[in-house]
mmCIF file of C-alpha atoms in Angstrom:
data_model
loop_
_atom_site.group_PDB
_atom_site.id
_atom_site.type_symbol
_atom_site.label_atom_id
_atom_site.label_comp_id
_atom_site.label_asym_id
_atom_site.label_seq_id
_atom_site.Cartn_x
_atom_site.Cartn_y
_atom_site.Cartn_z
ATOM 1 C CA MET X 1 44.514 -19.381 176.484
ATOM 2 C CA SER X 2 46.503 -17.787 179.326
ATOM 3 C CA ALA X 3 49.730 -18.096 177.311
ATOM 4 C CA ASN X 4 48.100 -16.327 174.373
ATOM 5 C CA LEU X 5 46.855 -13.529 176.644
ATOM 6 C CA LYS X 6 50.328 -13.226 178.183
ATOM 7 C CA TYR X 7 52.119 -12.657 174.898
ATOM 8 C CA LEU X 8 49.272 -10.560 173.512
ATOM 9 C CA SER X 9 49.466 -8.209 176.506
ATOM 10 C CA LEU X 10 53.258 -8.017 176.200
ATOM 11 C CA GLY X 11 53.006 -7.230 172.490
ATOM 12 C CA ILE X 12 50.480 -4.489 173.189
ATOM 13 C CA LEU X 13 52.757 -3.087 175.912
ATOM 14 C CA VAL X 14 55.719 -2.859 173.516
ATOM 15 C CA PHE X 15 53.501 -1.182 170.926
ATOM 16 C CA GLN X 16 51.945 1.209 173.447
ATOM 17 C CA THR X 17 55.226 2.260 175.090
ATOM 18 C CA THR X 18 57.054 2.791 171.803
ATOM 19 C CA SER X 19 54.145 4.550 170.121
ATOM 20 C CA LEU X 20 53.481 6.858 173.072
ATOM 21 C CA VAL X 21 57.084 8.030 173.360
ATOM 22 C CA LEU X 22 57.486 8.653 169.639
ATOM 23 C CA THR X 23 54.093 10.283 169.007
ATOM 24 C CA MET X 24 54.385 12.449 172.107
ATOM 25 C CA ARG X 25 57.865 13.589 171.076
ATOM 26 C CA TYR X 26 56.699 14.253 167.520
ATOM 27 C CA SER X 27 53.584 16.140 168.651
ATOM 28 C CA ARG X 28 55.603 18.393 170.987
ATOM 29 C CA THR X 29 58.226 19.308 168.390
ATOM 30 C CA LEU X 30 55.998 19.525 165.304
ATOM 31 C CA LYS X 31 55.819 23.091 163.993
ATOM 32 C CA GLU X 32 52.270 24.097 163.072
ATOM 33 C CA GLU X 33 50.343 27.308 162.711
ATOM 34 C CA GLY X 34 48.296 28.367 165.693
ATOM 35 C CA PRO X 35 48.664 27.498 169.386
ATOM 36 C CA ARG X 36 50.147 24.156 170.439
ATOM 37 C CA TYR X 37 47.971 21.850 172.506
ATOM 38 C CA LEU X 38 48.349 22.125 176.257
ATOM 39 C CA SER X 39 49.910 19.117 177.950
ATOM 40 C CA SER X 40 47.908 19.837 181.122
ATOM 41 C CA THR X 41 44.592 19.388 179.283
ATOM 42 C CA ALA X 42 45.884 16.247 177.548
ATOM 43 C CA VAL X 43 46.600 14.690 180.957
ATOM 44 C CA VAL X 44 43.041 15.432 182.131
ATOM 45 C CA VAL X 45 41.459 13.974 178.988
ATOM 46 C CA ALA X 46 43.626 10.844 179.310
ATOM 47 C CA GLU X 47 42.437 10.354 182.906
ATOM 48 C CA LEU X 48 38.797 10.680 181.842
ATOM 49 C CA LEU X 49 39.297 8.149 179.055
ATOM 50 C CA LYS X 50 40.932 5.753 181.519
ATOM 51 C CA ILE X 51 37.950 6.060 183.854
ATOM 52 C CA MET X 52 35.552 5.306 181.000
ATOM 53 C CA ALA X 53 37.595 2.265 179.933
ATOM 54 C CA CYS X 54 37.729 0.900 183.496
ATOM 55 C CA ILE X 55 33.979 1.367 183.946
ATOM 56 C CA LEU X 56 33.427 -0.649 180.776
ATOM 57 C CA LEU X 57 35.707 -3.406 182.119
ATOM 58 C CA VAL X 58 33.854 -3.478 185.428
ATOM 59 C CA TYR X 59 30.590 -3.553 183.452
ATOM 60 C CA LYS X 60 31.873 -6.606 181.587
ATOM 61 C CA GLU X 61 32.928 -8.286 184.845
ATOM 62 C CA SER X 62 29.414 -7.587 186.156
ATOM 63 C CA LYS X 63 28.025 -9.708 183.306
ATOM 64 C CA CYS X 64 26.933 -6.617 181.349
ATOM 65 C CA SER X 65 24.343 -5.659 183.957
ATOM 66 C CA LEU X 66 23.843 -1.958 184.671
ATOM 67 C CA ARG X 67 22.263 -2.780 188.025
ATOM 68 C CA ALA X 68 25.264 -4.906 189.029
ATOM 69 C CA LEU X 69 27.665 -2.217 187.795
ATOM 70 C CA ASN X 70 25.889 0.444 189.852
ATOM 71 C CA ARG X 71 25.982 -1.792 192.939
ATOM 72 C CA VAL X 72 29.712 -2.509 192.542
ATOM 73 C CA LEU X 73 30.612 1.174 192.088
ATOM 74 C CA HIS X 74 28.403 2.158 195.025
ATOM 75 C CA ASP X 75 29.734 -0.540 197.371
ATOM 76 C CA GLU X 76 33.420 -0.304 196.430
ATOM 77 C CA ILE X 77 33.787 3.472 196.006
ATOM 78 C CA LEU X 78 30.998 5.466 197.690
ATOM 79 C CA ASN X 79 30.606 3.177 200.704
ATOM 80 C CA LYS X 80 34.371 3.027 201.299
ATOM 81 C CA PRO X 81 35.443 6.701 201.407
ATOM 82 C CA MET X 82 38.641 6.058 203.381
ATOM 83 C CA GLU X 83 39.779 3.362 200.938
ATOM 84 C CA THR X 84 39.062 5.748 198.089
ATOM 85 C CA LEU X 85 40.956 8.617 199.734
ATOM 86 C CA LYS X 86 44.077 6.447 199.970
ATOM 87 C CA LEU X 87 44.411 6.759 196.200
ATOM 88 C CA ALA X 88 44.612 10.565 196.357
ATOM 89 C CA ILE X 89 48.371 10.476 197.106
ATOM 90 C CA PRO X 90 49.555 8.281 194.202
ATOM 91 C CA SER X 91 46.994 9.915 191.931
ATOM 92 C CA GLY X 92 48.400 13.387 192.559
ATOM 93 C CA ILE X 93 51.937 12.092 192.009
ATOM 94 C CA TYR X 94 50.950 10.319 188.791
ATOM 95 C CA THR X 95 49.324 13.521 187.522
ATOM 96 C CA LEU X 96 52.555 15.411 188.191
ATOM 97 C CA GLN X 97 54.525 12.629 186.514
ATOM 98 C CA ASN X 98 52.379 12.645 183.377
ATOM 99 C CA ASN X 99 52.849 16.396 183.000
ATOM 100 C CA LEU X 100 56.598 16.013 183.503
ATOM 101 C CA LEU X 101 56.811 13.428 180.718
ATOM 102 C CA TYR X 102 55.414 15.989 178.265
ATOM 103 C CA VAL X 103 58.085 18.448 179.420
ATOM 104 C CA ALA X 104 60.794 15.797 179.101
ATOM 105 C CA LEU X 105 59.817 14.773 175.574
ATOM 106 C CA SER X 106 59.614 18.422 174.526
ATOM 107 C CA ASN X 107 63.311 18.748 175.356
ATOM 108 C CA LEU X 108 64.879 15.297 174.820
ATOM 109 C CA ASP X 109 65.001 12.995 171.829
ATOM 110 C CA ALA X 110 62.921 9.839 172.137
ATOM 111 C CA ALA X 111 65.896 7.475 172.506
ATOM 112 C CA THR X 112 67.558 9.486 175.294
ATOM 113 C CA TYR X 113 64.252 9.859 177.116
ATOM 114 C CA GLN X 114 63.502 6.134 176.955
ATOM 115 C CA VAL X 115 66.897 5.192 178.338
ATOM 116 C CA THR X 116 66.995 7.830 181.099
ATOM 117 C CA TYR X 117 63.465 6.955 182.198
ATOM 118 C CA GLN X 118 64.702 3.452 183.063
ATOM 119 C CA LEU X 119 66.069 4.982 186.266
ATOM 120 C CA LYS X 120 62.559 4.374 187.596
ATOM 121 C CA ILE X 121 63.745 0.766 188.065
ATOM 122 C CA LEU X 122 66.319 2.081 190.549
ATOM 123 C CA THR X 123 63.860 4.351 192.374
ATOM 124 C CA THR X 124 61.300 1.533 192.502
ATOM 125 C CA ALA X 125 63.913 -0.768 194.025
ATOM 126 C CA LEU X 126 64.925 1.788 196.648
ATOM 127 C CA PHE X 127 61.332 2.555 197.641
ATOM 128 C CA SER X 128 60.529 -1.164 197.691
ATOM 129 C CA VAL X 129 63.382 -1.765 200.132
ATOM 130 C CA SER X 130 62.353 1.126 202.387
ATOM 131 C CA MET X 131 58.536 0.827 202.200
ATOM 132 C CA LEU X 132 57.931 -2.888 201.593
ATOM 133 C CA SER X 133 61.044 -4.251 203.403
ATOM 134 C CA LYS X 134 62.193 -6.117 200.304
ATOM 135 C CA LYS X 135 65.697 -7.568 200.315
ATOM 136 C CA LEU X 136 68.007 -7.359 197.318
ATOM 137 C CA GLY X 137 70.921 -9.660 196.617
ATOM 138 C CA VAL X 138 74.337 -8.846 195.216
ATOM 139 C CA TYR X 139 73.183 -9.633 191.670
ATOM 140 C CA GLN X 140 70.308 -7.141 191.924
ATOM 141 C CA TRP X 141 72.456 -4.349 193.370
ATOM 142 C CA LEU X 142 75.027 -4.956 190.622
ATOM 143 C CA SER X 143 72.290 -4.603 187.996
ATOM 144 C CA LEU X 144 71.182 -1.300 189.537
ATOM 145 C CA VAL X 145 74.756 0.027 189.593
ATOM 146 C CA ILE X 146 75.173 -0.849 185.904
ATOM 147 C CA LEU X 147 71.834 0.832 185.204
ATOM 148 C CA MET X 148 72.958 4.060 186.885
ATOM 149 C CA THR X 149 76.284 3.945 185.041
ATOM 150 C CA GLY X 150 74.551 3.442 181.710
ATOM 151 C CA VAL X 151 72.174 6.364 182.265
ATOM 152 C CA ALA X 152 75.054 8.599 183.388
ATOM 153 C CA PHE X 153 76.972 7.777 180.194
ATOM 154 C CA VAL X 154 73.887 8.465 178.080
ATOM 155 C CA GLN X 155 73.643 11.954 179.585
ATOM 156 C CA TRP X 156 77.385 12.621 179.303
ATOM 157 C CA PRO X 157 77.874 15.114 176.454
ATOM 158 C CA SER X 158 79.673 13.903 173.351
ATOM 159 C CA ASP X 159 82.179 15.974 171.406
ATOM 160 C CA SER X 160 79.540 17.000 168.870
ATOM 161 C CA GLN X 161 77.289 18.241 171.672
ATOM 162 C CA LEU X 162 80.107 20.227 173.238
ATOM 163 C CA ASP X 163 80.826 21.905 169.934
ATOM 164 C CA SER X 164 77.178 22.704 169.320
ATOM 165 C CA LYS X 165 75.751 25.716 171.114
ATOM 166 C CA GLU X 166 72.183 25.170 169.982
ATOM 167 C CA LEU X 167 69.954 22.375 171.263
ATOM 168 C CA SER X 168 67.062 21.391 169.053
ATOM 169 C CA ALA X 169 63.548 21.509 170.486
ATOM 170 C CA GLY X 170 64.447 23.073 173.836
ATOM 171 C CA SER X 171 66.819 22.735 176.743
ATOM 172 C CA GLN X 172 68.318 19.326 177.450
ATOM 173 C CA PHE X 173 68.820 20.242 181.095
ATOM 174 C CA VAL X 174 65.115 20.981 181.570
ATOM 175 C CA GLY X 175 64.252 17.659 179.929
ATOM 176 C CA LEU X 176 66.716 15.793 182.145
ATOM 177 C CA MET X 177 65.362 17.357 185.342
ATOM 178 C CA ALA X 178 61.801 16.556 184.257
ATOM 179 C CA VAL X 179 62.521 12.898 183.533
ATOM 180 C CA LEU X 180 64.539 12.439 186.752
ATOM 181 C CA THR X 181 61.697 13.894 188.813
ATOM 182 C CA ALA X 182 59.286 11.613 186.943
ATOM 183 C CA CYS X 183 61.491 8.627 187.830
ATOM 184 C CA PHE X 184 61.317 9.386 191.553
ATOM 185 C CA SER X 185 57.574 10.073 191.440
ATOM 186 C CA SER X 186 57.008 6.870 189.462
ATOM 187 C CA GLY X 187 59.007 4.806 191.948
ATOM 188 C CA PHE X 188 57.262 6.164 195.031
ATOM 189 C CA ALA X 189 53.727 6.172 193.611
ATOM 190 C CA GLY X 190 54.163 2.688 192.140
ATOM 191 C CA VAL X 191 55.352 1.133 195.408
ATOM 192 C CA TYR X 192 52.689 3.012 197.388
ATOM 193 C CA PHE X 193 50.025 1.718 194.982
ATOM 194 C CA GLU X 194 51.415 -1.808 195.258
ATOM 195 C CA LYS X 195 51.200 -1.589 199.044
ATOM 196 C CA ILE X 196 47.551 -0.528 198.809
ATOM 197 C CA LEU X 197 46.733 -3.352 196.398
ATOM 198 C CA LYS X 198 48.307 -5.935 198.693
ATOM 199 C CA GLU X 199 46.377 -4.674 201.716
ATOM 200 C CA THR X 200 42.937 -4.779 200.031
ATOM 201 C CA LYS X 201 40.991 -7.134 197.800
ATOM 202 C CA GLN X 202 39.463 -4.515 195.510
ATOM 203 C CA SER X 203 39.609 -4.993 191.755
ATOM 204 C CA VAL X 204 42.489 -3.404 189.850
ATOM 205 C CA TRP X 205 39.923 -1.701 187.617
ATOM 206 C CA ILE X 206 38.124 -0.212 190.641
ATOM 207 C CA ARG X 207 41.450 1.100 191.895
ATOM 208 C CA ASN X 208 42.145 2.636 188.482
ATOM 209 C CA ILE X 209 38.750 4.359 188.555
ATOM 210 C CA GLN X 210 39.647 5.839 191.941
ATOM 211 C CA LEU X 211 43.046 6.908 190.605
ATOM 212 C CA GLY X 212 41.459 8.466 187.539
ATOM 213 C CA PHE X 213 38.902 10.355 189.627
ATOM 214 C CA PHE X 214 41.522 12.075 191.772
ATOM 215 C CA GLY X 215 43.832 12.424 188.772
ATOM 216 C CA SER X 216 41.134 14.351 186.913
ATOM 217 C CA ILE X 217 40.628 16.685 189.874
ATOM 218 C CA PHE X 218 44.359 17.353 190.311
ATOM 219 C CA GLY X 219 44.737 17.721 186.554
ATOM 220 C CA LEU X 220 41.953 20.304 186.344
ATOM 221 C CA MET X 221 43.596 22.210 189.192
ATOM 222 C CA GLY X 222 46.829 22.228 187.207
ATOM 223 C CA VAL X 223 45.025 23.470 184.099
ATOM 224 C CA TYR X 224 43.450 26.315 186.062
ATOM 225 C CA ILE X 225 46.656 27.348 187.833
ATOM 226 C CA TYR X 226 49.163 27.099 184.988
ATOM 227 C CA ASP X 227 47.128 27.368 181.779
ATOM 228 C CA GLY X 228 43.901 29.034 182.899
ATOM 229 C CA GLU X 229 44.556 32.178 180.890
ATOM 230 C CA LEU X 230 45.348 30.262 177.702
ATOM 231 C CA VAL X 231 42.278 28.046 178.124
ATOM 232 C CA SER X 232 39.996 31.058 178.587
ATOM 233 C CA LYS X 233 41.521 32.664 175.498
ATOM 234 C CA ASN X 234 41.759 29.765 173.046
ATOM 235 C CA GLY X 235 39.621 27.033 174.632
ATOM 236 C CA PHE X 236 40.296 23.766 176.460
ATOM 237 C CA PHE X 237 40.974 21.814 173.265
ATOM 238 C CA GLN X 238 43.208 24.394 171.589
ATOM 239 C CA GLY X 239 45.741 22.915 169.195
ATOM 240 C CA TYR X 240 44.140 19.449 169.302
ATOM 241 C CA ASN X 241 44.418 17.438 166.110
ATOM 242 C CA ARG X 242 44.411 13.784 165.135
ATOM 243 C CA LEU X 243 47.956 13.274 166.424
ATOM 244 C CA THR X 244 47.075 14.837 169.779
ATOM 245 C CA TRP X 245 44.155 12.458 170.245
ATOM 246 C CA ILE X 246 46.399 9.505 169.420
ATOM 247 C CA VAL X 247 48.808 10.633 172.176
ATOM 248 C CA VAL X 248 45.947 11.022 174.658
ATOM 249 C CA VAL X 249 44.486 7.582 173.865
ATOM 250 C CA LEU X 250 47.907 5.909 174.116
ATOM 251 C CA GLN X 251 48.555 7.563 177.469
ATOM 252 C CA ALA X 252 45.174 6.426 178.798
ATOM 253 C CA LEU X 253 45.886 2.935 177.515
ATOM 254 C CA GLY X 254 49.236 2.722 179.321
ATOM 255 C CA GLY X 255 48.020 2.032 182.859
ATOM 256 C CA LEU X 256 45.467 -0.501 181.644
ATOM 257 C CA VAL X 257 48.031 -2.407 179.569
ATOM 258 C CA ILE X 258 50.497 -2.608 182.455
ATOM 259 C CA ALA X 259 47.714 -3.903 184.691
ATOM 260 C CA ALA X 260 46.960 -6.601 182.101
ATOM 261 C CA VAL X 261 50.641 -7.542 181.845
ATOM 262 C CA ILE X 262 50.915 -7.959 185.608
ATOM 263 C CA LYS X 263 47.698 -9.993 185.624
ATOM 264 C CA TYR X 264 48.538 -12.347 182.737
ATOM 265 C CA ALA X 265 52.368 -12.259 182.691
ATOM 266 C CA ASP X 266 54.895 -10.931 185.201
ATOM 267 C CA ASN X 267 57.342 -8.083 185.690
ATOM 268 C CA ILE X 268 60.261 -10.120 184.325
ATOM 269 C CA LEU X 269 58.715 -10.245 180.871
ATOM 270 C CA LYS X 270 57.543 -6.661 181.369
ATOM 271 C CA GLY X 271 61.198 -5.620 181.748
ATOM 272 C CA PHE X 272 62.076 -7.489 178.561
ATOM 273 C CA ALA X 273 59.216 -5.727 176.747
ATOM 274 C CA THR X 274 60.578 -2.394 177.992
ATOM 275 C CA SER X 275 63.984 -3.239 176.547
ATOM 276 C CA LEU X 276 62.427 -4.055 173.179
ATOM 277 C CA SER X 277 60.621 -0.734 173.329
ATOM 278 C CA ILE X 278 63.914 1.121 173.892
ATOM 279 C CA ILE X 279 65.462 -0.591 170.866
ATOM 280 C CA LEU X 280 62.464 0.213 168.670
ATOM 281 C CA SER X 281 62.343 3.827 169.900
ATOM 282 C CA THR X 282 66.045 4.255 169.115
ATOM 283 C CA LEU X 283 65.652 2.862 165.590
ATOM 284 C CA ILE X 284 62.537 4.897 164.789
ATOM 285 C CA SER X 285 64.026 8.018 166.380
ATOM 286 C CA TYR X 286 66.981 7.659 164.001
ATOM 287 C CA PHE X 287 65.190 6.657 160.808
ATOM 288 C CA TRP X 288 61.907 8.569 161.164
ATOM 289 C CA LEU X 289 62.236 11.492 163.591
ATOM 290 C CA GLN X 290 65.939 11.956 162.702
ATOM 291 C CA ASP X 291 66.664 13.548 166.089
ATOM 292 C CA PHE X 292 69.111 10.878 167.267
ATOM 293 C CA VAL X 293 72.443 10.043 165.660
ATOM 294 C CA PRO X 294 73.844 6.716 166.903
ATOM 295 C CA THR X 295 77.578 6.304 167.475
ATOM 296 C CA ARG X 296 79.627 3.450 168.860
ATOM 297 C CA VAL X 297 79.851 5.257 172.178
ATOM 298 C CA SER X 298 76.108 5.976 172.397
ATOM 299 C CA LEU X 299 75.238 2.378 171.547
ATOM 300 C CA CYS X 300 77.569 1.115 174.268
ATOM 301 C CA ARG X 301 75.958 3.530 176.694
ATOM 302 C CA LYS X 302 72.485 2.249 175.893
ATOM 303 C CA ALA X 303 73.688 -1.328 176.203
ATOM 304 C CA GLY X 304 74.655 -0.503 179.781
ATOM 305 C CA VAL X 305 71.049 0.482 180.476
ATOM 306 C CA LEU X 306 69.520 -2.456 178.612
ATOM 307 C CA TRP X 307 71.659 -5.021 180.414
ATOM 308 C CA PRO X 308 69.800 -4.841 183.772
ATOM 309 C CA ASP X 309 66.439 -5.282 181.977
ATOM 310 C CA LEU X 310 67.625 -8.166 179.824
ATOM 311 C CA GLY X 311 69.617 -9.581 182.698
ATOM 312 C CA SER X 312 66.413 -9.848 184.703
ATOM 313 C CA LEU X 313 65.607 -12.900 182.612
ATOM 314 C CA GLN X 314 68.437 -14.728 184.362
ATOM 315 C CA PRO X 315 68.202 -16.231 187.881
ATOM 316 C CA PRO X 316 67.294 -15.164 190.491
ATOM 317 C CA THR X 317 63.873 -14.168 189.142
ATOM 318 C CA PRO X 318 61.668 -13.791 192.267
ATOM 319 C CA TRP X 319 63.105 -10.315 192.927
ATOM 320 C CA PHE X 320 61.484 -8.782 189.862
ATOM 321 C CA LYS X 321 58.113 -10.289 190.735
ATOM 322 C CA GLY X 322 58.046 -7.905 193.645
ATOM 323 C CA PHE X 323 57.832 -4.853 191.440
ATOM 324 C CA SER X 324 54.080 -5.022 190.792
ATOM 325 C CA CYS X 325 53.826 -1.277 190.263
ATOM 326 C CA LEU X 326 51.001 -0.075 188.011
ATOM 327 C CA SER X 327 52.766 3.122 186.973
ATOM 328 C CA PRO X 328 52.020 4.646 183.562
#
């Protein structure tokens, strides 16, 4: 049963990661009449959906008893204000990160985004060494160096890019800065969250409810500050369509799926699932979105990024088990 849940959760993770990147990219570059949906409101809605999903999971763990659910939420959240406040820091960072991913995918093709975003493995490793006192061996540092080299080659302009003065769907520099900032925020928030989880015995779902609560507050603040005028003019759900709701649901599903993978599998297989997602995103980006043209050079560059993920399946494996970061 546990083996079935392990591979089921991994399959869902591959599907969720690939689908989110591609649908988000497509929704941000699709030309339609009327105003485009606001990424700030999409982040808030995703947080609210995540809270609802976690409450349902806690309800199930409470043997479908409303009285037991109320007692758990009261005891674990309201009666432990300091424990709850600890989640404000990673929650605010995750909210920033989720908004940055919309910016990144508005300006980068899906394949380039997927590969560059793997730098979060490097940032997670660095924060794990500094915050959790983890020790890395020569093999692990070599993998990280190859990862950085691969990402650098992916971002290095090709001859066709140098000749072209126009960049489709926005500025590549803005997208790069957004995804790099998201990598650092993901690494720090993930390790900080891992540290909190190791110091307490609270349920992962309770922690996600706490994250979602603060994430909703920070998200609403962002909506008011940056898009308040547009919301007052065209409404909170302006530009929302079926595709937008699919993006929102997939984003809300992300944190829950990763939590399930860590619970039923491990981060080694999670890295392999991420590599499969990169391959699928590259293929679909080429055949469906048609915003990525593969060349021998670009494929070699991506292989340099995939190698550390795929190489994590080789000994020594305990290192990757340390990266229990529930980042979206």
